[in-house]
Short mmCIF file of C-alpha atoms and ligand atoms in Angstrom, two decimals:
data_model
loop_
_atom_site.label_atom_id
_atom_site.label_comp_id
_atom_site.label_asym_id
_atom_site.label_seq_id
_atom_site.Cartn_x
_atom_site.Cartn_y
_atom_site.Cartn_z
CA MET A 970 32.72 -124.11 4.54
CA GLN A 971 34.65 -124.27 7.84
CA CYS A 972 32.80 -122.20 10.47
CA THR A 973 35.12 -120.37 12.89
CA GLY A 974 32.52 -118.07 14.43
CA GLU A 975 31.43 -117.99 18.07
CA VAL A 976 28.02 -117.78 19.68
CA ALA A 977 27.41 -114.43 21.45
CA SER A 978 28.22 -114.78 25.13
CA TYR A 979 27.93 -111.24 26.52
CA ILE A 980 24.25 -112.03 27.12
CA PRO A 981 24.80 -115.27 29.12
CA GLU A 982 21.52 -116.87 28.08
CA LEU A 983 22.46 -116.63 24.38
CA ALA A 984 25.68 -118.59 25.04
CA LYS A 985 23.56 -121.65 25.83
CA ILE A 986 22.19 -121.99 22.29
CA ASN A 987 23.28 -125.02 20.28
CA PRO A 988 25.80 -123.67 17.71
CA GLU A 989 24.84 -126.42 15.24
CA LYS A 990 21.36 -125.01 14.67
CA PHE A 991 20.74 -123.88 11.11
CA GLY A 992 17.50 -122.74 9.52
CA MET A 993 16.61 -120.92 6.34
CA HIS A 994 13.31 -119.77 4.92
CA LEU A 995 12.67 -118.17 1.55
CA HIS A 996 9.26 -116.59 0.92
CA CYS A 997 8.69 -115.55 -2.70
CA ILE A 998 5.96 -113.07 -3.60
CA ASN A 999 4.87 -115.10 -6.63
CA SER A 1000 5.99 -118.63 -5.91
CA GLY A 1001 5.50 -119.52 -2.26
CA HIS A 1002 7.76 -120.90 0.45
CA TYR A 1003 11.04 -122.82 0.40
CA SER A 1004 12.69 -123.91 3.61
CA PHE A 1005 15.60 -125.78 5.10
CA GLY A 1006 16.64 -127.16 8.50
CA ASP A 1007 15.47 -125.50 11.72
CA ASN A 1008 13.36 -122.93 9.88
CA GLU A 1009 10.38 -123.27 12.23
CA GLU A 1010 12.30 -123.10 15.51
CA ARG A 1011 12.10 -119.76 17.32
CA PHE A 1012 15.29 -117.94 18.29
CA SER A 1013 16.14 -114.60 19.89
CA ILE A 1014 15.73 -111.98 17.15
CA GLN A 1015 17.74 -109.37 19.11
CA SER A 1016 18.63 -106.46 16.81
CA ILE A 1017 16.36 -107.61 13.99
CA SER A 1018 13.66 -106.09 16.24
CA LYS A 1019 15.16 -102.66 15.51
CA VAL A 1020 13.55 -102.74 12.04
CA PHE A 1021 10.08 -103.19 13.56
CA ALA A 1022 10.70 -100.47 16.16
CA LEU A 1023 11.91 -98.05 13.47
CA THR A 1024 8.81 -98.84 11.42
CA ARG A 1025 6.49 -97.99 14.33
CA ALA A 1026 8.40 -94.80 15.15
CA MET A 1027 8.35 -93.60 11.53
CA THR A 1028 4.61 -94.19 11.40
CA LEU A 1029 4.11 -92.18 14.59
CA LEU A 1030 6.50 -89.25 14.04
CA GLY A 1031 7.11 -89.03 10.29
CA ASP A 1032 10.18 -87.08 9.23
CA ASP A 1033 10.54 -85.37 12.63
CA LEU A 1034 12.10 -88.63 13.80
CA PHE A 1035 15.21 -87.85 11.79
CA ASN A 1036 15.95 -84.75 13.86
CA ARG A 1037 16.87 -87.13 16.66
CA VAL A 1038 18.61 -89.93 14.78
CA ASP A 1039 20.63 -89.78 11.56
CA VAL A 1040 20.71 -92.23 8.62
CA GLU A 1041 24.45 -92.65 8.00
CA PRO A 1042 26.50 -95.83 8.47
CA SER A 1043 28.56 -95.60 11.64
CA GLY A 1044 31.69 -97.58 10.76
CA ASP A 1045 31.93 -98.26 14.51
CA PRO A 1046 30.81 -101.27 16.59
CA PHE A 1047 27.08 -101.40 17.36
CA ASN A 1048 27.47 -100.45 21.01
CA SER A 1049 30.20 -97.81 20.66
CA LEU A 1050 30.08 -94.64 22.77
CA VAL A 1051 32.78 -92.77 20.87
CA GLN A 1052 30.88 -91.10 18.01
CA LEU A 1053 28.06 -89.99 20.29
CA GLU A 1054 30.34 -87.71 22.27
CA TYR A 1055 31.57 -85.65 19.35
CA GLU A 1056 28.26 -85.79 17.46
CA HIS A 1057 26.38 -84.25 20.41
CA GLY A 1058 24.19 -87.20 21.34
CA ILE A 1059 22.65 -87.73 17.86
CA PRO A 1060 23.18 -91.39 16.89
CA ARG A 1061 24.42 -92.16 13.40
CA ASN A 1062 21.46 -94.43 12.54
CA PRO A 1063 18.48 -96.27 14.08
CA PHE A 1064 20.20 -99.69 13.96
CA ILE A 1065 23.19 -99.06 16.19
CA ASN A 1066 22.28 -99.42 19.85
CA ALA A 1067 22.32 -95.67 20.51
CA GLY A 1068 19.86 -95.09 17.66
CA ALA A 1069 17.61 -97.94 18.72
CA LEU A 1070 17.55 -96.53 22.26
CA VAL A 1071 16.34 -93.17 20.89
CA ILE A 1072 13.64 -95.05 18.96
CA SER A 1073 12.63 -96.82 22.19
CA ASP A 1074 12.39 -93.41 23.88
CA VAL A 1075 10.13 -92.16 21.06
CA LEU A 1076 7.81 -95.19 21.34
CA ILE A 1077 7.54 -94.74 25.11
CA SER A 1078 6.63 -91.06 24.66
CA GLU A 1079 4.11 -91.69 21.90
CA LEU A 1080 2.32 -94.85 23.06
CA ASP A 1081 0.23 -95.60 26.15
CA THR A 1082 1.29 -99.24 26.28
CA PRO A 1083 4.51 -99.47 24.22
CA LYS A 1084 5.35 -103.11 24.96
CA GLU A 1085 1.88 -104.36 24.04
CA ASP A 1086 1.78 -102.14 20.98
CA PHE A 1087 5.18 -103.37 19.80
CA LEU A 1088 4.29 -107.03 20.22
CA ASN A 1089 0.87 -106.51 18.62
CA PHE A 1090 2.51 -104.93 15.59
CA ILE A 1091 4.80 -107.93 15.07
CA GLN A 1092 1.92 -110.35 15.65
CA LYS A 1093 -0.18 -108.46 13.11
CA ILE A 1094 2.40 -108.43 10.30
CA THR A 1095 3.25 -112.07 11.00
CA ASN A 1096 -0.40 -113.19 11.31
CA ASN A 1097 0.53 -114.98 14.49
CA PRO A 1098 -0.77 -113.92 17.93
CA SER A 1099 1.53 -116.39 19.71
CA ILE A 1100 4.73 -114.40 19.10
CA ALA A 1101 6.20 -113.41 22.46
CA ILE A 1102 9.37 -112.54 24.32
CA ASN A 1103 11.66 -114.99 26.08
CA GLN A 1104 11.62 -113.86 29.72
CA THR A 1105 14.89 -115.67 30.57
CA VAL A 1106 16.75 -113.85 27.78
CA PHE A 1107 15.18 -110.58 28.95
CA ASP A 1108 16.33 -111.16 32.56
CA SER A 1109 19.77 -112.24 31.40
CA GLU A 1110 20.37 -109.11 29.30
CA LYS A 1111 18.98 -106.87 32.06
CA LYS A 1112 21.81 -107.95 34.37
CA TYR A 1113 24.48 -107.00 31.82
CA SER A 1114 23.15 -103.79 30.29
CA HIS A 1115 25.77 -101.36 31.63
CA ARG A 1116 26.91 -100.25 28.19
CA ASN A 1117 23.39 -99.54 26.95
CA ALA A 1118 22.80 -97.64 30.20
CA ALA A 1119 25.97 -95.64 29.49
CA LEU A 1120 24.72 -94.78 25.97
CA LEU A 1121 21.41 -93.64 27.44
CA ASN A 1122 23.07 -91.50 30.09
CA LEU A 1123 25.32 -89.84 27.52
CA MET A 1124 22.40 -89.09 25.19
CA LYS A 1125 20.28 -87.82 28.07
CA SER A 1126 23.07 -85.39 28.96
CA PHE A 1127 22.68 -83.98 25.42
CA GLY A 1128 18.87 -83.80 25.78
CA ASN A 1129 18.16 -86.59 23.27
CA ILE A 1130 16.44 -88.95 25.74
CA LYS A 1131 13.17 -87.63 27.20
CA ASN A 1132 12.09 -90.49 29.47
CA ASP A 1133 13.55 -92.08 32.52
CA ILE A 1134 16.65 -94.18 31.71
CA GLU A 1135 15.44 -97.37 33.43
CA THR A 1136 12.14 -97.24 31.52
CA VAL A 1137 13.87 -96.87 28.14
CA LEU A 1138 16.37 -99.63 28.92
CA ASP A 1139 13.57 -101.94 29.99
CA PHE A 1140 11.63 -101.40 26.76
CA TYR A 1141 14.75 -101.79 24.59
CA ILE A 1142 15.71 -105.09 26.23
CA TYR A 1143 12.11 -106.26 25.90
CA GLN A 1144 12.06 -105.67 22.14
CA CYS A 1145 15.39 -107.51 21.73
CA ALA A 1146 14.02 -110.53 23.65
CA VAL A 1147 11.29 -111.30 21.09
CA GLU A 1148 11.57 -114.81 19.67
CA MET A 1149 10.58 -115.75 16.11
CA SER A 1150 11.41 -118.47 13.62
CA CYS A 1151 12.93 -117.96 10.17
CA LYS A 1152 9.52 -118.69 8.68
CA GLU A 1153 7.82 -116.08 10.88
CA LEU A 1154 10.47 -113.45 10.16
CA SER A 1155 10.16 -114.05 6.42
CA THR A 1156 6.41 -113.41 6.71
CA ALA A 1157 6.89 -110.29 8.86
CA PHE A 1158 9.51 -108.82 6.51
CA MET A 1159 7.19 -109.25 3.54
CA ILE A 1160 5.86 -105.71 4.10
CA TYR A 1161 9.35 -104.41 3.14
CA ALA A 1162 9.47 -106.56 -0.02
CA ASN A 1163 5.87 -105.97 -1.05
CA GLY A 1164 5.58 -102.16 -1.13
CA GLY A 1165 4.28 -101.94 2.46
CA LYS A 1166 1.47 -104.48 2.03
CA LYS A 1167 0.95 -107.75 3.84
CA LEU A 1168 1.00 -110.50 1.26
CA ILE A 1169 -1.82 -112.51 2.80
CA GLU A 1170 -4.62 -109.93 2.96
CA ASN A 1171 -3.05 -107.24 0.79
CA THR A 1172 -3.57 -104.70 3.62
CA GLN A 1173 -1.38 -101.61 3.40
CA ILE A 1174 0.69 -101.37 6.60
CA LEU A 1175 3.27 -98.82 5.47
CA THR A 1176 3.51 -96.28 2.66
CA PRO A 1177 5.85 -97.13 -0.25
CA LYS A 1178 7.88 -94.01 0.63
CA LYS A 1179 8.57 -95.33 4.13
CA VAL A 1180 9.38 -98.78 2.75
CA LYS A 1181 11.95 -97.21 0.43
CA ARG A 1182 13.57 -95.43 3.35
CA ILE A 1183 13.61 -98.41 5.69
CA ASN A 1184 15.13 -100.62 2.98
CA ALA A 1185 17.76 -97.95 2.31
CA ILE A 1186 18.70 -97.85 6.01
CA MET A 1187 18.84 -101.66 6.10
CA GLN A 1188 21.13 -101.65 3.06
CA THR A 1189 23.56 -99.08 4.45
CA CYS A 1190 23.37 -99.74 8.21
CA GLY A 1191 21.84 -103.20 8.77
CA PHE A 1192 25.00 -105.20 9.47
CA TYR A 1193 26.97 -103.40 12.18
CA ASP A 1194 30.26 -102.13 10.74
CA GLU A 1195 30.07 -104.77 8.01
CA ALA A 1196 27.21 -103.32 5.93
CA GLY A 1197 29.60 -102.73 3.01
CA GLU A 1198 30.82 -106.32 3.11
CA PHE A 1199 27.25 -107.62 3.27
CA SER A 1200 26.26 -105.49 0.26
CA PHE A 1201 29.37 -106.66 -1.58
CA ARG A 1202 28.83 -110.36 -0.90
CA VAL A 1203 25.03 -110.69 -0.66
CA GLY A 1204 23.55 -107.54 -2.20
CA LEU A 1205 20.26 -107.31 -0.29
CA PRO A 1206 18.87 -104.90 2.32
CA GLY A 1207 18.52 -106.67 5.65
CA LYS A 1208 19.19 -106.75 9.36
CA SER A 1209 21.14 -109.10 11.57
CA GLY A 1210 21.04 -109.80 15.29
CA VAL A 1211 23.46 -111.29 17.81
CA GLY A 1212 21.13 -114.27 18.20
CA GLY A 1213 22.52 -115.39 14.81
CA GLY A 1214 19.54 -114.38 12.66
CA ILE A 1215 19.58 -112.41 9.42
CA ALA A 1216 16.39 -111.24 7.68
CA ALA A 1217 16.78 -109.81 4.18
CA VAL A 1218 14.51 -108.62 1.38
CA HIS A 1219 14.57 -108.33 -2.37
CA PRO A 1220 11.92 -105.65 -3.05
CA GLY A 1221 9.28 -106.96 -5.44
CA GLN A 1222 10.61 -110.52 -5.27
CA TYR A 1223 11.16 -112.25 -1.95
CA THR A 1224 12.14 -112.24 1.71
CA VAL A 1225 14.69 -114.62 3.16
CA THR A 1226 15.71 -115.38 6.73
CA VAL A 1227 18.57 -117.49 7.94
CA TRP A 1228 19.57 -118.53 11.46
CA SER A 1229 22.93 -119.92 12.54
CA PRO A 1230 24.18 -118.82 16.00
CA PRO A 1231 28.00 -118.59 15.55
CA LEU A 1232 28.95 -114.98 14.76
CA ASN A 1233 31.94 -113.63 12.83
CA PRO A 1234 34.17 -111.01 14.54
CA LYS A 1235 31.85 -108.19 13.35
CA GLY A 1236 28.81 -109.81 15.02
CA ASN A 1237 27.02 -111.22 11.96
CA SER A 1238 26.07 -114.87 11.56
CA GLU A 1239 29.01 -116.41 9.74
CA LEU A 1240 27.17 -119.27 8.04
CA GLY A 1241 24.10 -117.09 7.57
CA MET A 1242 26.05 -114.62 5.49
CA TYR A 1243 27.65 -117.44 3.52
CA ALA A 1244 24.27 -119.06 2.81
CA LEU A 1245 22.80 -115.77 1.60
CA GLU A 1246 25.84 -115.09 -0.55
CA ARG A 1247 25.36 -118.50 -2.20
CA LEU A 1248 21.63 -117.85 -2.66
CA THR A 1249 21.99 -114.51 -4.42
CA THR A 1250 25.06 -115.56 -6.44
CA LEU A 1251 23.64 -118.86 -7.69
CA THR A 1252 20.18 -117.45 -8.51
CA GLY A 1253 21.43 -114.07 -9.77
CA LEU A 1254 18.75 -112.51 -7.56
CA SER A 1255 20.45 -109.74 -5.62
CA ILE A 1256 19.30 -106.12 -6.01
CA PHE A 1257 22.47 -105.29 -7.95
N1 LIG B 2561 20.20 -106.69 22.92
C1 LIG B 2561 21.47 -106.63 22.26
C2 LIG B 2561 22.30 -105.49 22.79
O1 LIG B 2561 21.81 -104.43 22.99
C3 LIG B 2561 21.23 -106.51 20.78
C4 LIG B 2561 22.49 -106.58 20.01
C5 LIG B 2561 22.32 -106.98 18.58
O2 LIG B 2561 21.64 -107.94 18.23
O3 LIG B 2561 22.95 -106.28 17.78
O4 LIG B 2561 23.46 -105.59 23.05
#
């Protein structure tokens, strides 16, 4: 396949990534690991982090969370301000930037040390205490976060942001700057494929009810304004990020992560989507 996508450049540090990188990691519940290419190299997970943040916020607030953020696809770009104005500061879903910023605000209100807690949660579900953020990516995004600041200001004017704007922005950019490999993401996402349990120790991290809801939000809102196309071509719940990663799950069967930095015009990894489409079509293992 001819790749025509482009590496994200609005965060300058991401533009430096080698566009030829390609990694894929499949982790099956019953039959182990299968991998390809740069599957153990860490990359910037960016918006894939929004799944982990949503998970923590749902655990802390339960259904009250959904008074502040909805669960409908937006049909608009991930950083759009338009819908927020006429929907009175309630973001369409937790995976567009506005929704993720509300989730950040919730975590800051609920936790004493939100950054440490967030990183500890990812380390715990991945069984890897070395997972960390990339400080250079963090600094780079911080300098160009005017649009996220605008979203926060607009939502604060509607009363849907409780904390100081700088603090929320700082936490949000921190969570996006986490780096993980395809292999690590496939392990972390196993809780969403395995009924809320870690595969390794069988510890219950999340209730099956919450898993069902998170997977539903991934299915309908996980791919910017291309969630329909992703369902149509791949047929798995998942989440993408502008670092070129996509993590997806087949509940009861497997998790799969792919990383290829060039993005299509909607912001999803072009080759990543193609690889996942081939995987589910050739194996017959999509959820549909
Ligand atoms: N940190 C990025 C932003 O807020 C995340 C974008 C993404 O991966 O969707 O613009």
